[in-house]
C-alpha positions as a printed NumPy array, in Angstrom:
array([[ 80.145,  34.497,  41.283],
       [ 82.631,  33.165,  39.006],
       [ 80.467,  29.615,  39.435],
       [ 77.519,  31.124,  37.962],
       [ 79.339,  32.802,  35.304],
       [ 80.668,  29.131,  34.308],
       [ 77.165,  27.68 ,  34.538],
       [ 75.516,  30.637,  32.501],
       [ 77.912,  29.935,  29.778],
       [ 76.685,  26.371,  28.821],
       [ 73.106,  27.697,  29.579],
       [ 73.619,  30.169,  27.158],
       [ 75.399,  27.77 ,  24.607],
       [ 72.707,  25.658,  24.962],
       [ 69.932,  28.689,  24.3  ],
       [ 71.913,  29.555,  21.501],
       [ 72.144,  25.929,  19.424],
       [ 68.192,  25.982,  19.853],
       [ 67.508,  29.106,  18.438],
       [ 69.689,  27.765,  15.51 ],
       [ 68.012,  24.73 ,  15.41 ],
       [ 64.451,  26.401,  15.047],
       [ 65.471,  28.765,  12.376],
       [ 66.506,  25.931,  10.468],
       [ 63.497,  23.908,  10.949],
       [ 61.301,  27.13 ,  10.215],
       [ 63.201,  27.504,   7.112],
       [ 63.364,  24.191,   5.994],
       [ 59.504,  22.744,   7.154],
       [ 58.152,  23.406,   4.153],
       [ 60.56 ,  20.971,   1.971],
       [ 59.827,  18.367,   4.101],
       [ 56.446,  18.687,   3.778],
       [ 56.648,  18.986,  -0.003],
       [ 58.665,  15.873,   0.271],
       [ 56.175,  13.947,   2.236],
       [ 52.885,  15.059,  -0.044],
       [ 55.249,  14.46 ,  -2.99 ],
       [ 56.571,  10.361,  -2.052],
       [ 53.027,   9.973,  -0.782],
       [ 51.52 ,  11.295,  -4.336],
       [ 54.543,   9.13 ,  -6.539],
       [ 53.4  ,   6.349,  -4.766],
       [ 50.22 ,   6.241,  -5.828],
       [ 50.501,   7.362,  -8.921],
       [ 53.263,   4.432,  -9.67 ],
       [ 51.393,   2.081,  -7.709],
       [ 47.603,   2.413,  -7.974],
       [ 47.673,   3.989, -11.427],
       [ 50.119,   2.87 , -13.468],
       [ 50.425,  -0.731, -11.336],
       [ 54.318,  -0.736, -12.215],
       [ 55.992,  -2.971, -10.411],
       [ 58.946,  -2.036,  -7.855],
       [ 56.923,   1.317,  -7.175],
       [ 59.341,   2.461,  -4.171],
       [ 61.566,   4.239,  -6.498],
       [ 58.862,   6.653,  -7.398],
       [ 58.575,   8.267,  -3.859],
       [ 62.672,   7.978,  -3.857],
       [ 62.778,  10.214,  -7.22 ],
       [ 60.284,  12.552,  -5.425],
       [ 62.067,  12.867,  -2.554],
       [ 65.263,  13.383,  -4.267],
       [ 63.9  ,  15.958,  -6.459],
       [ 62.481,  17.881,  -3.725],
       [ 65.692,  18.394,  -1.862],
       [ 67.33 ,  19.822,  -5.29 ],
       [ 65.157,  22.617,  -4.35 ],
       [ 68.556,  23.868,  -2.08 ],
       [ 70.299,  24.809,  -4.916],
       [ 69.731,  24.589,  -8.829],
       [ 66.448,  22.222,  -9.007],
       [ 66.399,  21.837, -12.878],
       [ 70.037,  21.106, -13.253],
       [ 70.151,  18.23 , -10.509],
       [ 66.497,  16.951, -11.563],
       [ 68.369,  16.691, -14.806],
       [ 70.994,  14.656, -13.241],
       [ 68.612,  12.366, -11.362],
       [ 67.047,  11.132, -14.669],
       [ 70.546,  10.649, -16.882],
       [ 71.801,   8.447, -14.115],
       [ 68.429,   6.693, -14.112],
       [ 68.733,   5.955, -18.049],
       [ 72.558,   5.736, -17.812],
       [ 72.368,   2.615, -15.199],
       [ 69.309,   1.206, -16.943],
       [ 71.275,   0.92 , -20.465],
       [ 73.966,   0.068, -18.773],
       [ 72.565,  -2.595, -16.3  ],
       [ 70.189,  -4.215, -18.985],
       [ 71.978,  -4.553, -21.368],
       [ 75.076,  -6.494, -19.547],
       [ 72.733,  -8.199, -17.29 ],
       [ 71.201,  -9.871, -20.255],
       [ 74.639, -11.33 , -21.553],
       [ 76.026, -12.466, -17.828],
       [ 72.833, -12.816, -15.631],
       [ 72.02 , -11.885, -11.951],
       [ 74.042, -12.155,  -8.681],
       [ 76.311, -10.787,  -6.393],
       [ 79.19 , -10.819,  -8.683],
       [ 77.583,  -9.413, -11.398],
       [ 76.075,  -7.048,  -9.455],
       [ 79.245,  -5.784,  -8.693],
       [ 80.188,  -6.067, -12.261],
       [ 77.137,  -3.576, -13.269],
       [ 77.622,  -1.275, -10.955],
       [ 81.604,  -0.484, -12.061],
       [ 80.891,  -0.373, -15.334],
       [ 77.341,   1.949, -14.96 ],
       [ 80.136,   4.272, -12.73 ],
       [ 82.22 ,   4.521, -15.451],
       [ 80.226,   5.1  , -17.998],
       [ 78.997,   8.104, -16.067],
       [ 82.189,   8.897, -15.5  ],
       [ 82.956,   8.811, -19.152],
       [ 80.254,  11.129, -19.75 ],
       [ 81.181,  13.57 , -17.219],
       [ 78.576,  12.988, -15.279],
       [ 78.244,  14.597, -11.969],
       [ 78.736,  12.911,  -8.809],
       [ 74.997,  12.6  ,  -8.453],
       [ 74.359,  11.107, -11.994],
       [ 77.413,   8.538, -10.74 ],
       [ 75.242,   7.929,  -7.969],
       [ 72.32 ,   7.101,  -9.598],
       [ 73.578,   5.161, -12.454],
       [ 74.924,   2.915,  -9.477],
       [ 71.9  ,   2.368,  -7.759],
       [ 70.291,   1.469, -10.816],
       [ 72.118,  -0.717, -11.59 ],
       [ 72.408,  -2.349,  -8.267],
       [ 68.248,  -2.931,  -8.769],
       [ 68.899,  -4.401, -12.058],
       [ 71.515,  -6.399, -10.909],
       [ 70.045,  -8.18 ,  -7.769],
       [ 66.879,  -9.543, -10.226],
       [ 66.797, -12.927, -10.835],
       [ 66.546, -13.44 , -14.562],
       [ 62.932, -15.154, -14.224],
       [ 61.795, -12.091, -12.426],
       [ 60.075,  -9.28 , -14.291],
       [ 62.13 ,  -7.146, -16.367],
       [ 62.487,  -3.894, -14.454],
       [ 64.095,  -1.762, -16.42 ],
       [ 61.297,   0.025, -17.933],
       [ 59.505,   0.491, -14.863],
       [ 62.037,   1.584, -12.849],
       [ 62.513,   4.337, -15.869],
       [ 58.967,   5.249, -15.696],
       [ 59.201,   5.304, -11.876],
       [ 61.473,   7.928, -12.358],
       [ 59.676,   9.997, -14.662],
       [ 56.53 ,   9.807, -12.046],
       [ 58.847,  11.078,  -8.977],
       [ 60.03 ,  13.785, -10.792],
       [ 57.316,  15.274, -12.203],
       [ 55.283,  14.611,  -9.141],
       [ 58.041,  16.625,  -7.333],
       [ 57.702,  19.204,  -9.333],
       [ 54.141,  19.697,  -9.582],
       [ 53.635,  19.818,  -5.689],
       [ 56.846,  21.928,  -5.483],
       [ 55.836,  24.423,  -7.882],
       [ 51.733,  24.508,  -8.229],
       [ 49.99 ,  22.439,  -4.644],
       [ 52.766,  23.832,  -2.284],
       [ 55.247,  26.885,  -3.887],
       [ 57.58 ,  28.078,  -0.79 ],
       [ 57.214,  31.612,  -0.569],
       [ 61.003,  32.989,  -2.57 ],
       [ 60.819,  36.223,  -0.175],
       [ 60.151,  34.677,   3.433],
       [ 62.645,  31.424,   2.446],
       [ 65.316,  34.246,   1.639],
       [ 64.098,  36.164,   4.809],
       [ 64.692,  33.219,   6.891],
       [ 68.201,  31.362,   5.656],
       [ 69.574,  34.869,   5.089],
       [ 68.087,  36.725,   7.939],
       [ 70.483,  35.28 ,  10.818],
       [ 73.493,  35.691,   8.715],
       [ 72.839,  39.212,   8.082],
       [ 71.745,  40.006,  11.452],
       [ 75.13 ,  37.706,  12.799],
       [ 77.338,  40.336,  10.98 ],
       [ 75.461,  43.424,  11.662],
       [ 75.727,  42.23 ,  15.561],
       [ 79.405,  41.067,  15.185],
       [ 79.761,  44.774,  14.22 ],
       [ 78.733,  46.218,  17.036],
       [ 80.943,  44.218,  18.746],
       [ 83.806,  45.083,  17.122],
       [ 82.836,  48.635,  17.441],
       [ 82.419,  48.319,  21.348],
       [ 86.3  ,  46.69 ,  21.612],
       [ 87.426,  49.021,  20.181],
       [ 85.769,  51.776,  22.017],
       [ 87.248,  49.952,  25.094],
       [ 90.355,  48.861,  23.657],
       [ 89.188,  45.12 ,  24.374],
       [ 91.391,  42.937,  21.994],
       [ 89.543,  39.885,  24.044],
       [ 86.63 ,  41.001,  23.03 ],
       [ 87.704,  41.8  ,  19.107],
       [ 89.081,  38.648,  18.75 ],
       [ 85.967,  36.871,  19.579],
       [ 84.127,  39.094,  17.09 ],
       [ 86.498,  38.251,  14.487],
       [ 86.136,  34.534,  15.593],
       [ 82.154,  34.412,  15.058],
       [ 82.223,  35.959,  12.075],
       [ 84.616,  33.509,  10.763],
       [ 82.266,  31.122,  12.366],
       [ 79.418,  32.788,  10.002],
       [ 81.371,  31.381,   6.915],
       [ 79.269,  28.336,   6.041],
       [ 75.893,  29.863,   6.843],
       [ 76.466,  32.813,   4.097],
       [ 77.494,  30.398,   1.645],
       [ 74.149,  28.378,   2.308],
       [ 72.212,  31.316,   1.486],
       [ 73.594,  31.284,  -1.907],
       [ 71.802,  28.54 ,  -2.444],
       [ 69.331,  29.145,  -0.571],
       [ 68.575,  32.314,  -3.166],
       [ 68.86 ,  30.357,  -6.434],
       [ 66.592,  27.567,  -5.547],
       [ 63.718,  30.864,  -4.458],
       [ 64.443,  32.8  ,  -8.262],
       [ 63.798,  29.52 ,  -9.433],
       [ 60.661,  29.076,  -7.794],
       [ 60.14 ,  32.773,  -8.535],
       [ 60.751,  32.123, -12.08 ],
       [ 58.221,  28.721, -12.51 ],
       [ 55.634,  28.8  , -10.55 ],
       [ 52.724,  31.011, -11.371],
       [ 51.692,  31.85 ,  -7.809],
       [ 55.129,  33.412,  -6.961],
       [ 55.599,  35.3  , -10.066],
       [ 54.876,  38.104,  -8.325],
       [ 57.991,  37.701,  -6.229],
       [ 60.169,  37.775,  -8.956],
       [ 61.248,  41.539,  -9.593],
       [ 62.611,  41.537,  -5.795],
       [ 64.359,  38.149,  -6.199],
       [ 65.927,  38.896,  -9.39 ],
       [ 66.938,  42.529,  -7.825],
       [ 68.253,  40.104,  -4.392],
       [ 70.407,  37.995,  -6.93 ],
       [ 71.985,  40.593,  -8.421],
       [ 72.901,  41.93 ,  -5.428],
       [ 74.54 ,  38.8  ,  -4.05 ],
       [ 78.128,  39.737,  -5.634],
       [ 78.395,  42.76 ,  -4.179],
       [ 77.259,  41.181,  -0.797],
       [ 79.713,  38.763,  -1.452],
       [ 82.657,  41.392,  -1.487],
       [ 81.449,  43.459,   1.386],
       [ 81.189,  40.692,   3.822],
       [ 85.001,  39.442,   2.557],
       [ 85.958,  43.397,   2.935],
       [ 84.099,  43.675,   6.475],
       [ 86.106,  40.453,   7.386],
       [ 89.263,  41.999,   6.73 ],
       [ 88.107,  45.312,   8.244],
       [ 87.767,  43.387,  11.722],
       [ 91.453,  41.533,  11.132],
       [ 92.956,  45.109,  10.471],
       [ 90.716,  46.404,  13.702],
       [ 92.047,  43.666,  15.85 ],
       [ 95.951,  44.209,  14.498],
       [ 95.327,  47.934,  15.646],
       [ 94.606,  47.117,  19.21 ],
       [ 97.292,  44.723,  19.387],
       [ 99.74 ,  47.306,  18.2  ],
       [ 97.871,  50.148,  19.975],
       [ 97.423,  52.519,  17.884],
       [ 95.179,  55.795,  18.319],
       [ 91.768,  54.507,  17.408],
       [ 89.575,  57.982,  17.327],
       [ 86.095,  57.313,  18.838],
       [ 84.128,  58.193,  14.901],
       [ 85.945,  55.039,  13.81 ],
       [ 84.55 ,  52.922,  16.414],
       [ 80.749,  54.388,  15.807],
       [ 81.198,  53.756,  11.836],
       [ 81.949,  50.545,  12.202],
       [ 78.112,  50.474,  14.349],
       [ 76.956,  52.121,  11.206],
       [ 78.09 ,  50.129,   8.816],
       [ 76.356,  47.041,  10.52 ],
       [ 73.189,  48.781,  11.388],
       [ 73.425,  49.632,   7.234],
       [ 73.774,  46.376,   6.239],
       [ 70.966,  44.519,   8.019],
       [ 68.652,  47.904,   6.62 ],
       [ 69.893,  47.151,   3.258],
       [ 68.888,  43.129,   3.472],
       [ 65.032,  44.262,   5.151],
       [ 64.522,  47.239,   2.345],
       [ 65.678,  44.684,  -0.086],
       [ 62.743,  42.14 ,   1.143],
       [ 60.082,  44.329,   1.601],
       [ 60.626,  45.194,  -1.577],
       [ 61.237,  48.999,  -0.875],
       [ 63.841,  51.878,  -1.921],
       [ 67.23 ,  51.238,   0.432],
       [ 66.557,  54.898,   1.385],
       [ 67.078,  54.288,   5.135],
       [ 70.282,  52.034,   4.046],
       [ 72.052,  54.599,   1.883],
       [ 71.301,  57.597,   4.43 ],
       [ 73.04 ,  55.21 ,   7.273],
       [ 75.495,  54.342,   4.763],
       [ 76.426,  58.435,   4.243],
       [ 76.67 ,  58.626,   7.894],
       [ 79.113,  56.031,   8.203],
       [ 81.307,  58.014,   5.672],
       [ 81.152,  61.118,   7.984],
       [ 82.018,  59.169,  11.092],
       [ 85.445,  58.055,   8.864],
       [ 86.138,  61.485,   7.773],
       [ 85.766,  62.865,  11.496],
       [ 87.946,  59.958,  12.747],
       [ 90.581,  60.551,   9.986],
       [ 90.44 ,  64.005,  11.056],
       [ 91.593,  63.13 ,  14.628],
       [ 94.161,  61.036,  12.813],
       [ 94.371,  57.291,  12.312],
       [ 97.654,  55.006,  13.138],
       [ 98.69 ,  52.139,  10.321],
       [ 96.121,  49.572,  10.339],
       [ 93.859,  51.87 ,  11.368],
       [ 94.487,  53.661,   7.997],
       [ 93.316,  50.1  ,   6.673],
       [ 89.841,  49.933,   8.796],
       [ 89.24 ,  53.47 ,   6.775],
       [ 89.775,  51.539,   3.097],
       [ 87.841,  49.458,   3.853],
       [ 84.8  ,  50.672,   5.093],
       [ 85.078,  52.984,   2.04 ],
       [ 85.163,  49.693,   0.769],
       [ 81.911,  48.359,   1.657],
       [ 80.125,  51.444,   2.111],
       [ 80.692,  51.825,  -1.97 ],
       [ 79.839,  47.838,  -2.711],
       [ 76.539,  48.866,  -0.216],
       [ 75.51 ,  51.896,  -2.48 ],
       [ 76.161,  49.972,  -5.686],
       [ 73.707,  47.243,  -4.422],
       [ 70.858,  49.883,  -3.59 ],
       [ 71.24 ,  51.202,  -6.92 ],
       [ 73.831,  53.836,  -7.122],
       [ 76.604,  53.523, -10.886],
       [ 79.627,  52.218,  -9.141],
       [ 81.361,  55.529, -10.358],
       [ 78.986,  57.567,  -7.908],
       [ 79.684,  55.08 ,  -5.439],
       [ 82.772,  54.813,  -5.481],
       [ 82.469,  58.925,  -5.075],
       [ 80.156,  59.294,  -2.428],
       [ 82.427,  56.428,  -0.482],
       [ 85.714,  58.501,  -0.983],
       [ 86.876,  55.699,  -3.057],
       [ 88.939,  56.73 ,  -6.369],
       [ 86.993,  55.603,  -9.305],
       [ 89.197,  52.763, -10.351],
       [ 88.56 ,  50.607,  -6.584]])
């Protein structure tokens, strides 16, 4: 028995990283096959119809302009093209004055650093100023001049880039969100329940694990963050998903207060866990609003995307308040007086993002109207 139970666990393990790993290609297949139309399109462009010489820094631009999708596209496009100018000013000009080689290459490429530096450039504008200036600098000085075509090169990837990413292939905003923010919703709503069921048992095992994989869930949420700016953006510019944007926009402004009620549900399992250790009386409503409050959240998130009233969310949300006043009822040790807060906590951040003044909130939760 206890051999199987040790084999099941790596089988599991293993079922578990490939489940990740699809959900990550399904939610990142379409930027890299905007990347691939996009190099493949540069290309041509740079090479067939403009004949520049050098042409590979075309599809490069592309490329790189496509993966600024994860995160604010404009902003790092931006950056892509000041480095670009910033080395070539840089790099022609000195290169000119002390010729080509590996010496001067290295030359170049400090001083097109610093400059960026200088300017406060970002660590991408750095990066692209170097390697710039690293082309420049490995030319020969009876080769072609390169600087202008590697500048127009630029200006083909990017606007290459964003043509296919905005007008031949626009990711859908809603079913991007859907799918980076999906899992992490559906993580917490499930680490919930298991919280809820230690507690019910008294497992502190069991609550610590909980507490562990939602810990675990850190770096995911914080993805989605950026996952949801790069989809209002495409929201926002492309005029085939401008139809999306009244749900993204409403998703956005929503993030903060998801933001706060996953760092108060966090806390809510620490205090949860503390109480077992201690063993305090945990009243059984406590245990089933905790359930609640998870099955609330992941209602909230699908509402939210199909672009519907969080009716469902706000009634399981009111529920979870009368579990909490039955438990406190039965009466509540310490740190289980701390669970309470703080599902009042997120049940209030949960009604504010469906739409309720934070004053009613904060009412309905049983929160004083300062919190």
């Amino acid at each position: 028995m206890r051999g199987r139970r040790r084999g099941a666990r790596p089988a599991e393990s293993a079922l578990h990283e490939g489940r990740e790993a699809y959900e990550r290609l399904r939610t990142y297949l379409i930027l890299a096959v905007q990347a691939g139309v996009a190099a493949g399109l540069a290309w041509f462009v740079a090479s067939d119809v403009l004949h520049n010489p050098q042409p590979l820094f075309a599809p490069a631009a592309a490329v790189g302009t496509i993966a600024a999708a994860i995160g604010n596209r404009a902003r790092r496009t931006l950056e892509l093209l000041a480095g670009v100018f910033l080395g070539v000013l840089v790099g022609n000009g000195i290169i000119r004055f002390i010729g080509a080689g590996p010496i001067q290459t290295g030359v170049v490429v400090a001083l097109a650093i610093s400059a960026a530096a200088v300017f406060r450039g970002t660590g991408a504008v750095m990066v692209q100023a170097g390697s710039t200036a690293v082309l420049l600098g490995t030319v020969s000085p009876d080769r072609p001049d390169l600087a202008v075509p590697r500048t127009a090169n630029a200006l083909v990837g990017v606007v290459v880039a964003i043509v296919v990413a905005l007008l031949i292939l626009p990711l859908n905003p809603v079913r991007i969100v859907h799918r980076a923010a999906g899992p992490t919703v559906d993580a917490i709503a499930q680490e919930m329940t298991a919280i809820a069921n230690a507690l019910a048992h008294r497992d502190v095992r069991q609550a610590e694990d909980a507490l562990q994989r939602l810990r675990a869930a850190e770096a995911a949420r914080r993805n989605t963050a950026d996952v949801v700016a790069a989809a209002c953006e495409v929201a926002i510019l492309s005029p085939w998903r401008r139809r999306r944007l009244g749900i993204m926009r409403r998703y956005a402004r929503a993030a903060e207060h998801l933001e706060l009620a996953y760092t108060s549900s966090r806390e809510m399992v620490q205090w949860a866990v503390s109480a077992l250790h201690a063993r305090e009386t945990l009243p059984a409503g406590l245990s089933t609003a905790i359930e609640h409050f998870g099955q609330a959240f992941r209602l909230l998130h699908r509402d939210f995307l199909a672009g519907r009233e969080p009716d469902r969310a706000r009634e399981r949300a009111m529920q979870v308040i009368s579990d909490i006043n039955e438990a406190c009822a039965e009466g509540v040790g310490s740190s289980g007086a701390v669970v309470v807060s703080q599902l009042r906590v997120v049940v209030s951040q949960l009604l504010q993002i469906s739409g309720l003044p934070q004053t009613e909130a904060n009412q309905q939760a049983g929160l004083n109207a300062d919190v």
